[in-house]
Coordinates of C-alpha atoms and ligand atoms in Angstrom, one line a residue:
M244 CA -7.8 -1.6 16.2
G245 CA -10.3 -0.6 18.9
E246 CA -7.5 0.1 21.4
E247 CA -8.0 3.2 23.4
K248 CA -5.8 6.2 24.2
P249 CA -7.3 9.0 26.1
Q250 CA -6.6 11.8 23.5
A251 CA -4.5 12.8 20.6
R252 CA -1.1 14.4 20.5
V253 CA -0.2 13.5 24.1
N254 CA 2.9 11.7 25.0
P255 CA 1.5 8.2 25.4
V256 CA 3.0 7.5 28.8
G257 CA 4.2 10.9 29.9
W258 CA 7.7 9.5 29.3
D259 CA 10.4 11.6 30.9
K260 CA 14.0 11.5 29.7
R261 CA 15.3 11.8 33.3
S262 CA 13.2 8.8 34.4
T263 CA 15.0 5.6 35.2
A264 CA 11.9 3.6 34.6
Y265 CA 13.1 2.1 31.3
S266 CA 12.8 -1.6 31.0
V267 CA 14.8 -3.6 28.5
N268 CA 12.4 -6.0 26.9
M269 CA 15.0 -8.8 26.6
V270 CA 15.0 -12.2 24.9
V271 CA 13.6 -14.7 27.4
D272 CA 12.3 -17.4 25.1
I273 CA 15.3 -19.6 24.4
M274 CA 13.5 -21.6 21.8
K275 CA 12.4 -18.6 19.9
F276 CA 16.0 -17.3 20.0
V277 CA 17.4 -20.5 18.7
S278 CA 14.8 -20.8 16.0
Q279 CA 15.7 -17.3 14.9
W280 CA 19.3 -18.4 14.6
L281 CA 18.3 -21.5 12.5
E282 CA 16.0 -19.4 10.4
W283 CA 18.8 -16.9 9.7
L284 CA 21.3 -19.6 9.0
L285 CA 19.0 -21.4 6.6
S286 CA 18.0 -18.2 4.8
N287 CA 21.7 -17.1 4.5
F288 CA 23.5 -20.4 3.8
A289 CA 21.1 -23.0 2.5
P290 CA 21.2 -23.1 -1.3
V291 CA 17.8 -21.9 -2.6
R292 CA 18.2 -23.4 -6.0
P293 CA 21.1 -25.8 -6.3
R294 CA 22.5 -26.2 -9.7
N295 CA 22.8 -30.0 -9.3
G296 CA 21.8 -32.6 -6.7
K297 CA 25.5 -33.2 -5.7
T298 CA 26.1 -29.7 -4.7
C299 CA 22.8 -29.7 -2.8
L300 CA 23.8 -32.8 -0.8
K301 CA 27.2 -31.5 0.0
M302 CA 25.9 -28.1 1.0
C303 CA 22.9 -29.4 2.9
G304 CA 25.3 -31.8 4.8
F305 CA 27.6 -29.0 5.6
G306 CA 24.6 -26.8 6.6
A307 CA 23.1 -29.4 8.8
C308 CA 26.4 -29.9 10.8
G309 CA 26.8 -26.2 11.1
V310 CA 23.2 -25.7 12.2
V311 CA 23.5 -28.3 14.9
L312 CA 26.7 -26.9 16.1
V313 CA 25.5 -23.3 16.2
A314 CA 22.2 -24.4 17.8
L315 CA 24.1 -25.9 20.7
V316 CA 26.3 -22.8 21.0
S317 CA 23.2 -20.6 20.7
L318 CA 21.5 -22.5 23.5
R319 CA 24.4 -21.8 25.8
V320 CA 24.7 -18.2 24.9
A321 CA 21.0 -17.7 25.1
R322 CA 21.0 -19.0 28.7
A323 CA 23.8 -16.5 29.4
V324 CA 21.6 -13.7 28.0
V325 CA 18.7 -14.6 30.1
S326 CA 20.7 -14.8 33.3
S327 CA 22.8 -11.6 32.7
Q328 CA 20.4 -9.5 30.6
A329 CA 23.5 -7.9 29.3
Q330 CA 26.0 -9.6 27.0
S331 CA 25.1 -11.1 23.7
P332 CA 27.3 -11.3 20.6
F333 CA 24.3 -11.3 18.4
A334 CA 23.3 -7.7 17.8
D335 CA 24.2 -7.3 14.2
T336 CA 22.8 -3.7 14.2
I337 CA 21.9 -1.3 17.0
F338 CA 19.7 1.7 16.2
I339 CA 19.9 4.6 18.6
G340 CA 17.3 7.4 18.8
E341 CA 13.7 8.1 19.8
F342 CA 11.3 5.2 19.4
V343 CA 7.5 5.2 19.8
T344 CA 6.8 1.4 20.0
L345 CA 3.0 1.2 20.0
D346 CA 3.5 -1.6 22.5
R347 CA 1.8 -0.7 25.7
S348 CA 4.2 -2.7 27.9
H349 CA 7.1 -0.3 26.9
P350 CA 5.7 2.6 24.9
K351 CA 9.0 4.5 24.4
A352 CA 12.6 3.4 23.9
E353 CA 16.0 4.9 23.2
A354 CA 17.6 2.1 21.3
M355 CA 16.9 -1.2 19.5
A356 CA 19.1 -4.2 18.9
V357 CA 18.5 -6.3 15.8
F358 CA 19.7 -9.7 14.9
A359 CA 18.8 -11.4 11.6
G360 CA 16.1 -9.0 10.9
R361 CA 14.3 -9.3 14.2
I362 CA 14.3 -7.1 17.4
I363 CA 16.3 -8.8 20.1
A364 CA 16.2 -6.0 22.6
I365 CA 14.6 -2.6 22.9
G366 CA 14.7 -0.1 25.8
S367 CA 17.3 2.2 27.3
R368 CA 20.4 3.0 25.3
S369 CA 22.8 1.8 27.9
E370 CA 21.2 -1.6 28.3
V371 CA 20.8 -2.1 24.5
E372 CA 24.3 -0.9 23.7
A373 CA 25.6 -3.5 26.1
L374 CA 24.7 -6.0 23.4
A375 CA 27.1 -4.5 20.9
T376 CA 30.2 -6.3 19.8
K377 CA 33.0 -5.0 17.6
N378 CA 31.1 -6.1 14.6
T379 CA 27.8 -4.5 15.5
R380 CA 26.8 -1.7 13.2
K381 CA 25.4 1.3 15.1
I382 CA 23.0 3.6 13.3
R383 CA 21.8 6.8 14.8
I384 CA 18.4 7.9 13.8
S385 CA 17.3 11.5 13.6
G386 CA 13.6 12.0 14.1
V387 CA 11.1 9.8 15.8
A388 CA 10.8 6.1 14.9
L389 CA 7.4 4.3 14.8
P390 CA 6.5 0.8 13.8
G391 CA 6.7 0.6 10.0
F392 CA 3.7 2.0 8.1
A393 CA 1.7 -0.5 6.1
D394 CA -0.8 0.2 3.3
A395 CA -3.6 -2.4 3.5
H396 CA -4.9 -1.7 0.0
V397 CA -2.7 -0.4 -2.8
H398 CA -2.2 -1.4 -6.5
V399 CA 1.6 -1.8 -6.8
A400 CA 2.0 -2.1 -10.6
G401 CA -0.5 0.7 -11.0
V402 CA 1.6 3.0 -8.8
G403 CA 4.6 2.1 -11.0
E404 CA 2.6 2.9 -14.1
Q405 CA 1.6 6.2 -12.6
L406 CA 5.3 7.0 -11.9
E407 CA 6.4 6.0 -15.4
R408 CA 3.9 8.3 -17.0
M409 CA 5.0 11.9 -17.1
D410 CA 2.9 14.0 -14.7
L411 CA 2.0 17.2 -16.6
R412 CA -0.4 18.7 -14.1
G413 CA -0.2 22.5 -13.7
L414 CA 2.5 23.0 -16.3
T415 CA 2.7 25.6 -19.0
K416 CA 3.1 24.4 -22.6
A417 CA 6.7 25.3 -22.7
E418 CA 7.4 23.4 -19.5
I419 CA 5.6 20.3 -20.9
L420 CA 7.6 20.5 -24.2
A421 CA 10.9 20.8 -22.2
K422 CA 9.9 17.7 -20.1
V423 CA 9.0 15.7 -23.2
A424 CA 12.3 16.7 -24.8
E425 CA 14.2 15.5 -21.8
V426 CA 12.4 12.1 -21.8
A427 CA 12.9 11.7 -25.6
R428 CA 16.6 12.3 -25.1
S429 CA 17.0 9.8 -22.3
S430 CA 14.8 6.9 -23.6
R431 CA 15.4 4.1 -26.1
S432 CA 15.0 5.1 -29.7
G433 CA 11.5 4.6 -31.0
S434 CA 9.9 4.0 -27.5
W435 CA 6.6 5.5 -26.6
I436 CA 6.4 8.6 -24.6
T437 CA 3.2 8.8 -22.5
G438 CA 2.0 11.3 -19.9
G439 CA -1.1 13.0 -18.6
G440 CA -2.6 15.8 -16.6
W441 CA -2.0 18.8 -18.9
D442 CA -4.6 21.5 -18.9
E443 CA -4.6 24.3 -21.5
G444 CA -6.3 26.5 -18.8
F445 CA -2.8 27.1 -17.5
W446 CA -1.5 28.3 -20.9
H447 CA -1.6 31.6 -22.8
P448 CA -3.4 31.6 -25.1
S449 CA -5.6 28.9 -23.7
V450 CA -6.0 26.8 -26.8
F451 CA -5.6 23.1 -27.7
P452 CA -2.0 22.2 -28.7
T453 CA -0.9 20.5 -32.0
A454 CA 1.0 17.5 -33.2
S455 CA 3.7 19.7 -34.9
E456 CA 4.5 21.3 -31.5
L457 CA 5.2 17.8 -30.1
D458 CA 7.0 16.7 -33.3
A459 CA 9.6 19.4 -32.7
V460 CA 10.8 17.7 -29.4
T461 CA 10.0 14.0 -29.8
G462 CA 12.3 12.8 -32.7
D463 CA 11.4 9.3 -33.6
H464 CA 9.3 8.6 -30.5
P465 CA 5.5 8.2 -30.7
A466 CA 4.0 10.5 -28.0
A467 CA 0.5 10.5 -26.5
L468 CA -0.3 12.9 -23.7
S469 CA -3.8 12.8 -22.2
R470 CA -5.6 15.9 -20.9
I471 CA -6.3 16.2 -17.2
D472 CA -9.9 14.9 -17.5
G473 CA -9.0 11.9 -19.7
H474 CA -11.5 13.0 -22.3
S475 CA -8.9 14.0 -24.9
T476 CA -5.4 13.1 -26.0
W477 CA -2.6 15.2 -27.6
V478 CA -0.6 13.0 -30.0
N479 CA 2.3 13.7 -32.4
S480 CA 2.5 12.9 -36.1
K481 CA 4.2 9.6 -35.5
V482 CA 1.1 8.4 -33.6
L483 CA -1.2 9.7 -36.3
V484 CA 0.8 7.7 -38.9
L485 CA 0.9 4.5 -36.8
A486 CA -2.8 4.7 -36.1
K487 CA -3.5 5.5 -39.7
I488 CA -5.4 8.7 -38.8
S489 CA -5.5 10.9 -41.9
R490 CA -7.7 13.5 -43.5
D491 CA -9.8 10.7 -44.9
T492 CA -10.5 9.1 -41.5
P493 CA -14.1 9.7 -40.4
D494 CA -14.9 10.9 -36.9
P495 CA -16.0 7.8 -34.9
D496 CA -19.3 7.8 -33.0
G497 CA -19.0 9.9 -29.9
G498 CA -15.6 11.1 -30.9
L499 CA -13.9 14.0 -32.8
I500 CA -10.6 14.2 -34.7
R501 CA -9.8 17.9 -34.6
R502 CA -8.7 19.2 -38.0
N503 CA -7.2 22.4 -39.5
T504 CA -8.6 24.4 -42.4
A505 CA -7.1 21.9 -44.8
H506 CA -9.0 19.1 -43.0
E507 CA -5.7 17.5 -41.8
P508 CA -5.8 16.1 -38.2
T509 CA -4.2 18.6 -35.8
G510 CA -3.1 16.0 -33.2
M511 CA -6.1 16.4 -30.8
L512 CA -8.3 13.3 -30.4
I513 CA -11.5 13.9 -28.4
D514 CA -13.5 11.3 -26.5
N515 CA -14.1 8.1 -28.5
A516 CA -11.5 9.2 -31.1
Q517 CA -8.9 8.3 -28.5
E518 CA -9.9 4.6 -29.1
L519 CA -8.3 4.9 -32.6
I520 CA -4.8 4.8 -31.0
R521 CA -5.5 2.1 -28.4
S522 CA -4.4 -0.7 -30.7
V523 CA -1.0 0.8 -31.5
I524 CA 0.1 1.6 -28.0
P525 CA 2.2 -1.4 -27.0
K526 CA 1.0 -3.7 -24.3
A527 CA 3.1 -3.9 -21.2
T528 CA 5.7 -6.7 -21.4
H529 CA 6.8 -8.9 -18.5
A530 CA 9.9 -6.6 -18.2
D531 CA 7.7 -3.5 -18.2
Q532 CA 5.6 -5.0 -15.4
E533 CA 8.7 -5.9 -13.4
H534 CA 10.0 -2.3 -13.9
R535 CA 6.8 -0.8 -12.7
I536 CA 6.8 -3.0 -9.6
R537 CA 10.4 -2.1 -8.8
I538 CA 9.9 1.6 -9.1
A539 CA 6.7 1.4 -7.1
L540 CA 8.5 -0.5 -4.3
Q541 CA 11.2 2.2 -4.3
Q542 CA 8.5 4.9 -4.0
F543 CA 6.9 3.0 -1.1
S544 CA 10.3 3.1 0.7
R545 CA 10.4 6.9 0.2
W546 CA 6.9 7.2 1.6
G547 CA 7.8 5.3 4.7
L548 CA 6.0 2.1 3.9
T549 CA 7.5 -1.1 5.1
S550 CA 4.6 -3.4 4.0
V551 CA 2.0 -3.2 1.4
H552 CA -1.1 -5.3 0.6
D553 CA -1.4 -5.6 -3.2
A554 CA -5.2 -5.6 -3.8
G555 CA -5.6 -8.0 -6.6
V556 CA -2.8 -9.6 -8.6
G557 CA -2.5 -12.4 -11.1
L558 CA 0.1 -15.2 -11.4
E559 CA 2.5 -13.1 -13.5
T560 CA 2.8 -10.4 -10.8
I561 CA 3.2 -13.0 -8.1
S562 CA 6.0 -14.6 -10.1
I563 CA 7.7 -11.2 -10.4
Y564 CA 7.5 -10.8 -6.6
K565 CA 9.0 -14.3 -6.1
D566 CA 11.9 -13.5 -8.6
L567 CA 12.6 -10.2 -6.7
L568 CA 12.5 -12.0 -3.4
E569 CA 14.9 -14.7 -4.6
R570 CA 17.3 -12.1 -5.9
G571 CA 17.2 -10.2 -2.6
E572 CA 15.6 -7.3 -4.4
L573 CA 12.2 -7.1 -2.7
P574 CA 12.7 -4.0 -0.3
V575 CA 9.2 -3.9 1.1
R576 CA 7.0 -6.7 2.5
V577 CA 4.1 -7.7 0.1
Y578 CA 0.9 -9.3 1.1
A579 CA -0.5 -10.2 -2.3
M580 CA -4.2 -10.8 -2.8
A581 CA -4.7 -13.3 -5.7
S582 CA -7.4 -12.3 -8.1
G583 CA -8.7 -13.5 -11.4
E584 CA -9.7 -17.0 -12.4
A585 CA -6.2 -18.4 -13.3
A586 CA -4.7 -17.3 -10.0
M587 CA -7.6 -18.5 -7.9
T588 CA -7.7 -21.9 -9.7
H589 CA -3.9 -22.3 -9.2
Y590 CA -4.0 -21.4 -5.5
L591 CA -7.1 -23.5 -4.8
A592 CA -5.2 -26.4 -6.2
N593 CA -1.9 -25.7 -4.5
G594 CA -2.9 -24.0 -1.2
P595 CA -1.8 -20.8 0.4
E596 CA 1.8 -19.5 0.6
L597 CA 1.8 -18.3 4.2
D598 CA 5.3 -16.9 4.5
L599 CA 8.0 -16.7 1.8
G600 CA 11.4 -15.2 2.7
N601 CA 11.0 -14.4 6.4
G602 CA 7.7 -12.6 6.1
M603 CA 8.6 -10.7 2.9
L604 CA 5.9 -12.2 0.8
A605 CA 2.6 -14.0 1.4
V606 CA -0.2 -15.2 -0.8
R607 CA -3.1 -16.4 1.3
S608 CA -6.1 -14.3 0.3
F609 CA -8.4 -13.8 -2.7
K610 CA -9.6 -10.5 -3.9
L611 CA -13.2 -10.3 -5.2
F612 CA -15.2 -7.4 -6.7
L613 CA -18.9 -7.1 -5.8
D614 CA -19.6 -3.7 -7.2
G615 CA -18.1 -0.6 -8.8
A616 CA -17.1 2.9 -7.5
L617 CA -19.3 5.7 -6.0
G618 CA -18.0 8.5 -8.2
S619 CA -19.1 6.8 -11.4
R620 CA -22.3 5.6 -9.8
G621 CA -21.1 2.0 -10.0
A622 CA -21.4 1.4 -6.2
E623 CA -24.3 -1.0 -5.6
M624 CA -27.0 0.8 -3.6
T625 CA -30.1 -0.6 -2.0
D626 CA -32.0 2.6 -2.9
A627 CA -31.4 4.6 -6.1
Y628 CA -28.8 7.3 -6.4
T629 CA -30.1 10.7 -5.2
D630 CA -28.6 12.4 -8.3
A631 CA -29.7 9.6 -10.7
P632 CA -33.0 8.2 -9.5
Q633 CA -33.0 5.4 -12.2
E634 CA -29.7 4.0 -11.1
H635 CA -28.7 1.6 -8.3
G636 CA -25.2 0.9 -9.3
L637 CA -23.6 -2.3 -10.6
E638 CA -23.7 -5.9 -9.3
L639 CA -20.3 -7.3 -10.5
M640 CA -20.6 -10.7 -8.8
K641 CA -23.7 -12.7 -8.1
D642 CA -24.6 -14.0 -4.6
A643 CA -24.3 -17.6 -5.7
D644 CA -20.8 -17.1 -7.2
L645 CA -19.7 -15.3 -4.1
E646 CA -20.9 -18.0 -1.8
Q647 CA -19.2 -20.6 -3.9
V648 CA -15.8 -18.8 -3.7
V649 CA -16.3 -18.3 0.0
R650 CA -16.8 -22.0 0.4
A651 CA -13.9 -23.1 -1.7
A652 CA -11.6 -20.5 -0.1
R653 CA -12.4 -21.6 3.4
Q654 CA -11.8 -25.2 2.6
K655 CA -8.3 -24.4 1.5
G656 CA -7.5 -21.9 4.3
F657 CA -7.7 -18.7 2.2
Q658 CA -8.9 -15.4 3.5
V659 CA -11.5 -13.6 1.3
N660 CA -11.2 -9.9 0.7
T661 CA -14.2 -8.5 -1.1
H662 CA -14.4 -5.1 -2.8
A663 CA -17.7 -3.6 -1.6
I664 CA -18.5 0.1 -1.7
G665 CA -22.2 0.5 -1.9
D666 CA -24.5 -0.4 1.1
R667 CA -26.1 -3.2 -0.9
A668 CA -22.7 -4.7 -1.9
V669 CA -21.5 -4.5 1.7
R670 CA -24.7 -6.2 2.9
R671 CA -24.3 -9.0 0.3
A672 CA -20.7 -9.6 1.4
L673 CA -21.8 -9.9 5.0
D674 CA -24.7 -12.1 4.0
A675 CA -22.5 -14.5 2.1
F676 CA -20.0 -14.6 5.0
E677 CA -22.8 -15.4 7.4
E678 CA -24.3 -18.0 5.1
G679 CA -20.9 -19.6 4.8
G680 CA -20.4 -19.7 8.6
V681 CA -17.3 -17.4 8.6
T682 CA -15.7 -17.1 12.0
P683 CA -13.5 -14.3 13.4
N684 CA -10.3 -16.3 13.2
E685 CA -10.7 -16.4 9.4
R686 CA -10.3 -12.6 9.4
F687 CA -12.3 -12.1 6.2
R688 CA -12.1 -8.5 4.9
I689 CA -14.4 -6.0 3.2
E690 CA -12.2 -3.8 1.0
H691 CA -13.4 -0.1 1.1
A692 CA -16.6 -0.7 3.1
S693 CA -17.4 2.8 2.1
I694 CA -21.2 2.9 2.7
V695 CA -22.3 0.9 5.7
T696 CA -25.8 1.1 7.3
N697 CA -26.2 1.2 11.1
D698 CA -27.7 -2.3 11.0
D699 CA -24.6 -3.8 9.3
L700 CA -22.1 -2.2 11.7
P701 CA -22.5 -4.9 14.5
R702 CA -22.4 -7.7 11.9
F703 CA -18.7 -6.8 11.2
V704 CA -18.0 -7.4 14.9
H705 CA -20.0 -10.6 15.2
M706 CA -18.2 -12.3 12.3
G707 CA -14.8 -10.6 13.0
V708 CA -14.9 -9.1 9.5
I709 CA -12.2 -6.5 9.0
A710 CA -13.1 -3.1 7.4
S711 CA -10.2 -2.3 5.1
I712 CA -10.7 1.5 4.6
Q713 CA -9.0 4.2 2.6
P714 CA -9.2 7.5 4.6
V715 CA -7.7 9.6 1.8
F716 CA -11.0 9.3 -0.2
V717 CA -12.3 12.0 2.2
G718 CA -10.8 14.5 -0.3
E719 CA -12.8 13.5 -3.4
Y720 CA -15.9 12.2 -1.5
S721 CA -16.2 15.6 0.2
R722 CA -16.8 17.1 -3.3
W723 CA -19.7 14.9 -4.5
A724 CA -20.6 12.0 -2.2
E725 CA -23.6 13.9 -0.7
D726 CA -24.9 14.6 -4.2
R727 CA -24.8 10.8 -4.9
V728 CA -26.5 9.6 -1.8
G729 CA -28.4 12.5 -0.3
P730 CA -28.5 13.9 3.2
S731 CA -30.1 10.9 4.9
R732 CA -27.5 8.3 3.7
V733 CA -24.4 10.5 3.8
H734 CA -23.8 9.5 7.4
W735 CA -23.2 5.9 6.2
V736 CA -20.3 7.1 4.0
L737 CA -16.6 6.7 5.0
R738 CA -17.4 5.9 8.6
T739 CA -14.3 5.7 10.8
R740 CA -15.2 6.8 14.3
D741 CA -18.4 4.8 14.1
F742 CA -16.4 1.6 13.2
V743 CA -14.1 2.3 16.1
N744 CA -17.0 2.8 18.5
A745 CA -18.7 -0.3 17.3
G746 CA -15.5 -2.3 17.9
V747 CA -14.8 -3.2 14.2
A748 CA -11.3 -4.2 13.4
L749 CA -9.8 -1.7 10.9
A750 CA -6.9 -1.7 8.5
A751 CA -6.1 1.6 6.7
G752 CA -4.8 1.8 3.1
S753 CA -4.8 4.2 0.2
D754 CA -6.1 2.4 -2.9
Y755 CA -3.5 4.5 -4.7
P756 CA -3.3 5.3 -7.7
A757 CA -7.1 5.3 -7.6
S758 CA -7.0 8.0 -4.9
D759 CA -5.3 11.4 -4.4
S760 CA -2.3 10.1 -2.5
G761 CA -0.5 6.9 -1.6
A762 CA 1.6 8.5 1.1
P763 CA 0.8 7.2 4.6
I764 CA 1.4 10.7 6.0
A765 CA -1.7 11.7 3.9
T766 CA -3.7 8.8 5.4
L767 CA -2.7 9.8 8.9
H768 CA -3.7 13.4 8.2
C769 CA -7.0 12.4 6.7
L770 CA -7.9 10.1 9.6
V771 CA -7.2 12.7 12.2
T772 CA -8.6 15.8 10.5
R773 CA -11.1 14.4 8.0
Q774 CA -9.4 16.7 5.4
S775 CA -8.1 15.7 2.0
A776 CA -4.3 15.2 1.5
A777 CA -4.4 18.8 0.3
G778 CA -6.0 20.0 3.6
K779 CA -9.6 20.6 2.4
P780 CA -12.2 21.3 3.6
D781 CA -11.0 23.6 6.3
D782 CA -13.1 22.1 9.1
G783 CA -13.0 18.5 7.8
W784 CA -15.8 16.5 6.1
Y785 CA -18.2 15.1 8.7
S786 CA -15.6 15.7 11.3
D787 CA -17.5 13.6 13.9
Q788 CA -15.7 10.7 12.2
R789 CA -12.2 12.0 13.2
V790 CA -10.0 9.6 15.3
D791 CA -7.1 10.6 17.4
V792 CA -3.5 10.2 16.4
D793 CA -2.9 7.0 18.4
K794 CA -5.9 5.2 16.9
A795 CA -4.9 6.4 13.4
L796 CA -1.3 5.1 13.8
R797 CA -2.6 1.7 15.0
M798 CA -4.9 1.5 12.0
M799 CA -1.8 2.0 9.8
T800 CA 0.4 -0.5 11.6
A801 CA -1.2 -3.1 13.9
G802 CA -4.4 -3.0 11.8
P803 CA -2.9 -4.1 8.5
A804 CA -0.7 -6.6 10.4
F805 CA -3.7 -8.2 12.0
S806 CA -5.6 -8.2 8.7
A807 CA -2.7 -10.2 7.2
F808 CA -2.3 -12.6 10.1
Q809 CA 1.1 -10.9 10.8
E810 CA 0.5 -9.4 14.2
K811 CA 3.1 -11.5 15.9
D812 CA 5.7 -10.3 13.5
L813 CA 4.6 -6.8 12.7
G814 CA 2.7 -3.8 13.9
A815 CA 4.7 -2.8 17.0
L816 CA 8.3 -2.6 18.1
S817 CA 9.0 -5.3 20.6
V818 CA 11.3 -8.2 21.1
G819 CA 10.7 -11.0 18.6
R820 CA 9.0 -8.9 16.0
Y821 CA 10.7 -7.9 12.7
A822 CA 12.7 -4.7 13.0
D823 CA 10.5 -2.7 10.6
F824 CA 10.2 1.0 11.4
T825 CA 9.6 4.4 9.9
V826 CA 11.4 7.5 11.1
L827 CA 9.4 10.7 10.9
S828 CA 10.7 14.3 11.2
A829 CA 8.8 14.7 14.4
S830 CA 6.4 12.8 16.7
P831 CA 2.8 12.8 15.3
Y832 CA 1.7 12.9 19.0
Q833 CA 3.4 16.3 19.4
V834 CA 2.5 18.3 16.3
P835 CA -0.8 20.1 15.9
S836 CA -3.3 18.0 13.9
N837 CA -3.5 20.5 11.1
E838 CA 0.2 20.1 10.6
L839 CA 0.3 16.3 10.4
R840 CA 0.6 16.4 6.7
T841 CA 3.8 18.4 6.9
L842 CA 5.6 15.5 8.6
T843 CA 8.3 14.0 6.4
I844 CA 9.9 10.6 6.2
R845 CA 13.6 10.5 7.3
M846 CA 14.3 6.8 7.2
T847 CA 12.6 3.5 6.4
V848 CA 13.9 0.2 7.8
V849 CA 12.7 -3.3 6.9
A850 CA 14.1 -6.3 8.8
G851 CA 16.9 -4.1 10.2
R852 CA 17.9 -3.0 6.7
V853 CA 17.8 0.7 5.8
I854 CA 15.8 0.9 2.6
F855 CA 15.5 4.7 2.5
D856 CA 17.5 7.3 4.2
V857 CA 16.7 11.0 3.5
D858 CA 20.4 11.9 4.0
D859 CA 21.4 9.7 1.1
N860 CA 18.8 11.2 -1.2
Ligands
ZN1141 ZN1 -8.4 -1.0 -5.1

């Protein structure tokens, strides 16, 4: 976020365990303290959905009396806290261990006290532990705690879908069949088995598989497994029957049904022949979608993410988030970007939802798409692609439509987050924002901002437009981006250091599952080394764009918080903010940069609640 630290991998303040220079950052704002109490009481005792009006009245009356009483008591106790800086009955949890706060006023701490999800004290162990009562839970953390990682651009249901699908990459045929058999045994009778990533290059002999091999392990389940490149699918006989693919079915245009000597289909559908099964694969139900979201959120907690920005969701997904929240089953904070006509119409009529459930869910932004992706030459370029001189990419939204959405969104207080990858799409987004008179306090975002000309860099700063970047793309871009744009434009691609130097506000995300990895450790590694999640290329791709560990961490914590209007609540560990943190196996400031990707997640905590603990897993 443009904040400077002299260099990477140094202890931010030269903190010394023997030093007595800790300061406990205590609660001094009585009103904030009382309001926390009220917030907590209301969220814990006020009925969310009363069954009838009578109950509501009774409970609200009771709640109101209780609230007033407790507020008075709180005021007295809060005064006591301020004067003594010692005793408070209010620490429901105390975490003890090594904290890197990313707050410059107190960069390190030994303990943190939490009440009702927020940090009420952080500093030396002795001072924080003085806030413990007999009911305070003490949790010792092993490793180094940092402010919770956030992913500023991820596709939550897509991550769930990816997890549901069997991953068959790098497996032998026998291993694949064993995996399929296991899934067939454990899933509901007749349900579909899907997976992808197999490659006959790993098999001996290296030949395409057959439906009968799958039939032997799938029972009554239809099964469809796509090859690693997505250009062919291996199906079992049940799928061939459902899709009515027989010896009499002609090959479609641009497709091939592989057949044996008797002209019977073998179970391999190539290219457009895969379309023949599309109509028989069941569409995801509401329950499927909820399941995908749940397993994705669990995965995020294992990756150390405490907050995710879901980059484009409709009303159904938002309703799933609200249901999970109401049932207390939303483990990770979600900043949902509404997209599609129905969602945008609904929200323009009803206004933004700034904070649902103590910062667990917010819907106050729209996601738009201006162009496609660079790999498939869909990114909209001012000049033609170097490796396709007739092509300039795709314009997915016209300037007039964009300007209209910007106008409507601003009137109702919505942030606009536009997907723009090519230099022309980025420029069109900036032009529309400028035309609309967008100001820095509206914090409009360009998602990806993958190819930005030198002339456009300062325009981000002038309008306060946030670049929402995905550093893990360095992996795949290093393989073909220069072919697409040529040597003179490649310096505009995946700029990071240039954004920092120009003073552009940055928020880092992963775009997973559209990228190689959704793990924030991979993002950290890519930012600092300019290598892929797998550590390639050895010396980094355009390594002048590297940033140091401190900047990288702030792009993954404070950056996303700012880009979601949540910087007062998230992004650093200090009194008043939510107790969201991620515990790593070691301090990223201390490990050599080429070993950053070996760091592991030991614990993930959201609002003082442990949502992942490696020792329980
Ligand atoms: Zn995306």
